Amino acid sequence: SAVISQKPSRDICQRGTSLTIQCQVDSQVTMMFWYRQQPGQSLTLIATANQGSEATYESGFVIDKFPISRPNLTFSTLTVSNMSPEDSSIYLCSAGGSEKLFFGSGTQLSVL
Amino acid sequence: AQRVTQPEKLLSVFKGAPVELKCNYSYSGSPELFWYVQYSRQRLQLLLRHISRESIKGFTADLNKGETSFHLKKPFAQEEDSAMYYCALSEGTYKYIFGTGTRLKVLA
């Protein structure tokens, strides 16, 4: 199993600013992911954080808006850049694979 | 396109009553199906996966390929079952498709 620590747990940000969310796993994991959950919506995969290379983004998500770092097998960051109110959402870090996913506690972001 | 549908946003049942949380999927291949649960103030966690064919906390789910369904069932609901339940589909890789979730409220 894996325990994922994610911070901050919540933040209120001004339009046009950026926020970086950190995700720490208590063991080395191959796959780390970032999800978004907009109000009343399902979890949507933003990207897969690849260690040592650029993240793999899903359709509708781009690196300029959501830059991701993965410096090692236990840590990743997601930055939400140039925020607008439409970015208000819960952002979830996840690790695992085809058998099971472990999740962080999420970051609730509100953009004013 | 692959899709997971949970038709009920909210399901309220009385303690001791049977529970069925519906999940239908659209997928052309052989998917793996999961149920994830989020209890109040806790993180999202795996409840069960169809390939294990197990019962967790009294819950079972059977994959019906003919009806493309993976409904979650429990014969007697308990108050501690109150939570948000998400059905998810995996293509056998790391990519998951989640439903919009059903909030289960078990009333005393």
mmCIF file of C-alpha atoms in Angstrom:
data_model
loop_
_atom_site.group_PDB
_atom_site.id
_atom_site.type_symbol
_atom_site.label_atom_id
_atom_site.label_comp_id
_atom_site.label_asym_id
_atom_site.label_seq_id
_atom_site.Cartn_x
_atom_site.Cartn_y
_atom_site.Cartn_z
ATOM 1 C CA SER A 1 0.000 0.000 0.000
ATOM 2 C CA ALA A 2 0.985 3.646 -0.249
ATOM 3 C CA VAL A 3 0.190 6.631 1.925
ATOM 4 C CA ILE A 4 -0.004 9.910 0.052
ATOM 5 C CA SER A 5 0.426 13.299 1.688
ATOM 6 C CA GLN A 6 -0.876 16.216 -0.297
ATOM 7 C CA LYS A 7 -0.648 19.901 0.501
ATOM 8 C CA PRO A 8 -2.093 22.407 0.760
ATOM 9 C CA SER A 9 -5.444 20.924 1.679
ATOM 10 C CA ARG A 10 -7.206 24.065 0.532
ATOM 11 C CA ASP A 11 -6.425 27.527 -0.741
ATOM 12 C CA ILE A 12 -8.165 30.642 -1.921
ATOM 13 C CA CYS A 13 -6.316 32.386 -4.716
ATOM 14 C CA GLN A 14 -6.642 35.494 -6.790
ATOM 15 C CA ARG A 15 -7.266 35.389 -10.499
ATOM 16 C CA GLY A 16 -4.061 35.425 -12.534
ATOM 17 C CA THR A 17 -1.861 33.876 -9.856
ATOM 18 C CA SER A 18 -0.418 30.358 -9.698
ATOM 19 C CA LEU A 19 -0.583 27.645 -7.067
ATOM 20 C CA THR A 20 1.721 24.673 -6.666
ATOM 21 C CA ILE A 21 0.349 21.521 -5.053
ATOM 22 C CA GLN A 22 2.757 19.016 -3.556
ATOM 23 C CA CYS A 23 2.329 15.270 -3.332
ATOM 24 C CA GLN A 24 4.562 12.995 -1.255
ATOM 25 C CA VAL A 25 4.284 9.193 -1.254
ATOM 26 C CA ASP A 26 5.686 7.139 1.605
ATOM 27 C CA SER A 27 7.206 4.579 -0.757
ATOM 28 C CA GLN A 28 8.636 4.512 -4.239
ATOM 29 C CA VAL A 29 5.953 4.231 -6.878
ATOM 30 C CA THR A 30 6.245 3.973 -10.615
ATOM 31 C CA MET A 31 3.059 5.737 -11.559
ATOM 32 C CA MET A 32 1.776 9.016 -10.149
ATOM 33 C CA PHE A 33 -1.232 10.869 -11.452
ATOM 34 C CA TRP A 34 -3.068 14.154 -11.055
ATOM 35 C CA TYR A 35 -6.853 14.323 -11.198
ATOM 36 C CA ARG A 36 -9.324 17.172 -11.136
ATOM 37 C CA GLN A 37 -12.793 16.974 -9.697
ATOM 38 C CA GLN A 38 -14.991 19.901 -10.549
ATOM 39 C CA PRO A 39 -18.137 20.492 -8.473
ATOM 40 C CA GLY A 40 -20.705 17.787 -9.168
ATOM 41 C CA GLN A 41 -18.468 16.136 -11.723
ATOM 42 C CA SER A 42 -16.466 12.975 -11.986
ATOM 43 C CA LEU A 43 -12.726 12.659 -11.435
ATOM 44 C CA THR A 44 -10.880 13.612 -14.606
ATOM 45 C CA LEU A 45 -7.288 12.615 -15.242
ATOM 46 C CA ILE A 46 -5.117 15.655 -15.934
ATOM 47 C CA ALA A 47 -1.806 13.935 -16.523
ATOM 48 C CA THR A 48 0.559 11.162 -15.579
ATOM 49 C CA ALA A 49 3.676 12.396 -13.806
ATOM 50 C CA ASN A 50 6.669 10.596 -15.242
ATOM 51 C CA GLN A 51 9.887 10.384 -13.300
ATOM 52 C CA GLY A 52 12.754 11.866 -15.234
ATOM 53 C CA SER A 53 10.725 12.993 -18.225
ATOM 54 C CA GLU A 54 7.883 15.266 -19.199
ATOM 55 C CA ALA A 55 4.413 14.475 -17.930
ATOM 56 C CA THR A 56 1.874 12.867 -20.221
ATOM 57 C CA TYR A 57 -1.182 15.091 -20.521
ATOM 58 C CA GLU A 58 -4.725 14.029 -21.306
ATOM 59 C CA SER A 59 -6.828 15.660 -23.946
ATOM 60 C CA GLY A 60 -7.877 19.138 -22.879
ATOM 61 C CA PHE A 61 -4.949 19.696 -20.519
ATOM 62 C CA VAL A 62 -1.696 21.397 -21.489
ATOM 63 C CA ILE A 63 1.687 21.794 -19.898
ATOM 64 C CA ASP A 64 1.615 25.592 -19.918
ATOM 65 C CA LYS A 65 -1.503 25.593 -17.769
ATOM 66 C CA PHE A 66 -0.661 22.602 -15.554
ATOM 67 C CA PRO A 67 3.113 22.155 -15.346
ATOM 68 C CA ILE A 68 4.080 19.026 -13.448
ATOM 69 C CA SER A 69 7.346 17.983 -11.877
ATOM 70 C CA ARG A 70 8.417 14.499 -10.796
ATOM 71 C CA PRO A 71 11.984 14.683 -9.561
ATOM 72 C CA ASN A 72 11.982 11.215 -7.991
ATOM 73 C CA LEU A 73 9.813 8.149 -7.361
ATOM 74 C CA THR A 74 8.139 9.549 -4.232
ATOM 75 C CA PHE A 75 7.346 13.175 -5.029
ATOM 76 C CA SER A 76 5.448 15.246 -7.562
ATOM 77 C CA THR A 77 4.061 18.748 -7.899
ATOM 78 C CA LEU A 78 1.232 20.172 -9.955
ATOM 79 C CA THR A 79 1.072 23.894 -10.654
ATOM 80 C CA VAL A 80 -2.167 25.540 -11.687
ATOM 81 C CA SER A 81 -1.016 28.581 -13.652
ATOM 82 C CA ASN A 82 -2.657 31.899 -14.417
ATOM 83 C CA MET A 83 -5.744 30.852 -12.529
ATOM 84 C CA SER A 84 -9.288 31.825 -13.355
ATOM 85 C CA PRO A 85 -12.511 31.065 -11.461
ATOM 86 C CA GLU A 86 -13.053 28.102 -13.798
ATOM 87 C CA ASP A 87 -10.050 26.431 -12.160
ATOM 88 C CA SER A 88 -11.909 26.234 -8.859
ATOM 89 C CA SER A 89 -11.938 22.534 -8.181
ATOM 90 C CA ILE A 90 -10.548 19.724 -6.082
ATOM 91 C CA TYR A 91 -7.165 18.483 -7.286
ATOM 92 C CA LEU A 92 -6.167 14.961 -6.337
ATOM 93 C CA CYS A 93 -2.800 13.268 -6.389
ATOM 94 C CA SER A 94 -2.847 9.536 -6.969
ATOM 95 C CA ALA A 95 -0.414 6.662 -7.255
ATOM 96 C CA GLY A 96 -0.761 3.069 -8.307
ATOM 97 C CA GLY A 97 -1.581 1.147 -11.425
ATOM 98 C CA SER A 98 -4.075 -1.087 -13.132
ATOM 99 C CA GLU A 99 -4.907 -3.022 -9.969
ATOM 100 C CA LYS A 100 -5.496 -0.193 -7.549
ATOM 101 C CA LEU A 101 -5.134 3.527 -7.041
ATOM 102 C CA PHE A 102 -4.191 5.293 -3.830
ATOM 103 C CA PHE A 103 -5.273 8.884 -3.375
ATOM 104 C CA GLY A 104 -4.144 11.901 -1.473
ATOM 105 C CA SER A 105 -6.641 13.853 0.589
ATOM 106 C CA GLY A 106 -7.038 16.449 -2.147
ATOM 107 C CA THR A 107 -6.550 20.187 -2.523
ATOM 108 C CA GLN A 108 -9.666 22.308 -2.633
ATOM 109 C CA LEU A 109 -8.888 25.358 -4.725
ATOM 110 C CA SER A 110 -11.097 28.424 -4.925
ATOM 111 C CA VAL A 111 -10.201 31.173 -7.368
ATOM 112 C CA LEU A 112 -11.707 34.609 -6.849
ATOM 113 C CA ALA B 1 -16.429 6.458 -26.229
ATOM 114 C CA GLN B 2 -15.707 4.907 -22.885
ATOM 115 C CA ARG B 3 -18.073 6.069 -20.217
ATOM 116 C CA VAL B 4 -19.192 5.171 -16.714
ATOM 117 C CA THR B 5 -22.688 6.165 -15.683
ATOM 118 C CA GLN B 6 -24.027 6.316 -12.155
ATOM 119 C CA PRO B 7 -27.621 7.415 -12.578
ATOM 120 C CA GLU B 8 -28.298 8.285 -8.951
ATOM 121 C CA LYS B 9 -26.637 11.262 -7.307
ATOM 122 C CA LEU B 10 -28.207 10.447 -3.965
ATOM 123 C CA LEU B 11 -29.595 7.246 -2.542
ATOM 124 C CA SER B 12 -31.235 7.158 0.865
ATOM 125 C CA VAL B 13 -32.123 3.901 2.571
ATOM 126 C CA PHE B 14 -33.054 2.881 6.073
ATOM 127 C CA LYS B 15 -30.683 0.901 8.254
ATOM 128 C CA GLY B 16 -31.159 -2.804 7.630
ATOM 129 C CA ALA B 17 -32.638 -2.299 4.173
ATOM 130 C CA PRO B 18 -30.957 -3.659 1.035
ATOM 131 C CA VAL B 19 -28.783 -1.334 -0.986
ATOM 132 C CA GLU B 20 -28.061 -1.298 -4.698
ATOM 133 C CA LEU B 21 -25.858 1.383 -6.227
ATOM 134 C CA LYS B 22 -26.141 1.321 -9.989
ATOM 135 C CA CYS B 23 -23.250 1.529 -12.424
ATOM 136 C CA ASN B 24 -23.395 1.102 -16.173
ATOM 137 C CA TYR B 25 -20.453 1.357 -18.491
ATOM 138 C CA SER B 26 -19.725 1.781 -22.150
ATOM 139 C CA TYR B 27 -16.575 0.101 -23.366
ATOM 140 C CA SER B 28 -15.768 -1.953 -26.401
ATOM 141 C CA GLY B 29 -13.141 -4.242 -24.919
ATOM 142 C CA SER B 30 -12.847 -6.207 -21.681
ATOM 143 C CA PRO B 31 -12.682 -3.649 -18.913
ATOM 144 C CA GLU B 32 -11.787 -3.988 -15.302
ATOM 145 C CA LEU B 33 -14.387 -2.501 -13.010
ATOM 146 C CA PHE B 34 -13.916 -1.050 -9.558
ATOM 147 C CA TRP B 35 -15.846 0.579 -6.780
ATOM 148 C CA TYR B 36 -14.124 3.335 -4.825
ATOM 149 C CA VAL B 37 -15.553 4.847 -1.648
ATOM 150 C CA GLN B 38 -14.998 8.107 0.193
ATOM 151 C CA TYR B 39 -16.203 8.280 3.788
ATOM 152 C CA SER B 40 -16.701 11.625 5.454
ATOM 153 C CA ARG B 41 -13.371 13.401 6.031
ATOM 154 C CA GLN B 42 -11.439 10.494 4.557
ATOM 155 C CA ARG B 43 -9.691 10.060 1.262
ATOM 156 C CA LEU B 44 -10.936 8.100 -1.673
ATOM 157 C CA GLN B 45 -10.076 4.410 -1.355
ATOM 158 C CA LEU B 46 -10.674 1.183 -3.188
ATOM 159 C CA LEU B 47 -13.687 -0.804 -1.993
ATOM 160 C CA LEU B 48 -13.596 -3.711 -4.394
ATOM 161 C CA ARG B 49 -12.695 -4.797 -7.894
ATOM 162 C CA HIS B 50 -14.646 -7.208 -10.034
ATOM 163 C CA ILE B 51 -11.672 -9.394 -10.832
ATOM 164 C CA SER B 52 -11.262 -10.300 -7.166
ATOM 165 C CA ARG B 53 -14.862 -11.478 -6.828
ATOM 166 C CA GLU B 54 -14.722 -10.700 -3.136
ATOM 167 C CA SER B 55 -17.073 -9.272 -0.561
ATOM 168 C CA ILE B 56 -15.812 -6.225 1.312
ATOM 169 C CA LYS B 57 -17.729 -4.848 4.288
ATOM 170 C CA GLY B 58 -20.677 -6.937 3.104
ATOM 171 C CA PHE B 59 -20.676 -5.337 -0.354
ATOM 172 C CA THR B 60 -20.544 -7.356 -3.545
ATOM 173 C CA ALA B 61 -20.615 -6.397 -7.193
ATOM 174 C CA ASP B 62 -21.079 -8.622 -10.189
ATOM 175 C CA LEU B 63 -19.945 -7.690 -13.645
ATOM 176 C CA ASN B 64 -22.763 -8.259 -16.130
ATOM 177 C CA LYS B 65 -21.267 -7.959 -19.569
ATOM 178 C CA GLY B 66 -24.603 -8.442 -21.293
ATOM 179 C CA GLU B 67 -26.128 -5.467 -19.516
ATOM 180 C CA THR B 68 -22.757 -3.668 -19.218
ATOM 181 C CA SER B 69 -23.414 -3.130 -15.549
ATOM 182 C CA PHE B 70 -21.480 -3.423 -12.309
ATOM 183 C CA HIS B 71 -23.990 -2.665 -9.593
ATOM 184 C CA LEU B 72 -22.860 -2.567 -5.972
ATOM 185 C CA LYS B 73 -25.072 -4.426 -3.513
ATOM 186 C CA LYS B 74 -25.394 -5.029 0.177
ATOM 187 C CA PRO B 75 -28.246 -6.985 1.742
ATOM 188 C CA PHE B 76 -28.470 -4.972 4.982
ATOM 189 C CA ALA B 77 -27.263 -1.377 5.050
ATOM 190 C CA GLN B 78 -25.463 -0.001 8.090
ATOM 191 C CA GLU B 79 -25.149 3.627 9.136
ATOM 192 C CA GLU B 80 -21.380 3.451 8.662
ATOM 193 C CA ASP B 81 -21.954 2.693 4.981
ATOM 194 C CA SER B 82 -22.962 6.316 4.442
ATOM 195 C CA ALA B 83 -20.392 7.666 1.998
ATOM 196 C CA MET B 84 -19.735 8.719 -1.569
ATOM 197 C CA TYR B 85 -19.330 5.783 -3.937
ATOM 198 C CA TYR B 86 -17.609 5.958 -7.316
ATOM 199 C CA CYS B 87 -17.705 3.303 -9.987
ATOM 200 C CA ALA B 88 -14.584 3.223 -12.169
ATOM 201 C CA LEU B 89 -13.412 1.459 -15.285
ATOM 202 C CA SER B 90 -9.854 0.626 -16.259
ATOM 203 C CA GLU B 91 -8.697 -0.451 -19.655
ATOM 204 C CA GLY B 92 -6.171 -2.670 -17.948
ATOM 205 C CA THR B 93 -3.684 0.152 -17.914
ATOM 206 C CA TYR B 94 -3.247 3.038 -15.534
ATOM 207 C CA LYS B 95 -6.070 5.003 -17.132
ATOM 208 C CA TYR B 96 -9.290 5.026 -15.183
ATOM 209 C CA ILE B 97 -12.668 6.460 -16.072
ATOM 210 C CA PHE B 98 -14.759 7.412 -13.089
ATOM 211 C CA GLY B 99 -18.483 7.861 -12.759
ATOM 212 C CA THR B 100 -19.927 10.980 -11.166
ATOM 213 C CA GLY B 101 -20.552 9.203 -7.896
ATOM 214 C CA THR B 102 -23.550 8.315 -5.755
ATOM 215 C CA ARG B 103 -23.964 9.601 -2.246
ATOM 216 C CA LEU B 104 -25.403 6.886 -0.031
ATOM 217 C CA LYS B 105 -27.225 7.960 3.121
ATOM 218 C CA VAL B 106 -28.243 5.266 5.530
ATOM 219 C CA LEU B 107 -30.937 6.524 7.844
ATOM 220 C CA ALA B 108 -31.359 5.286 11.404
#
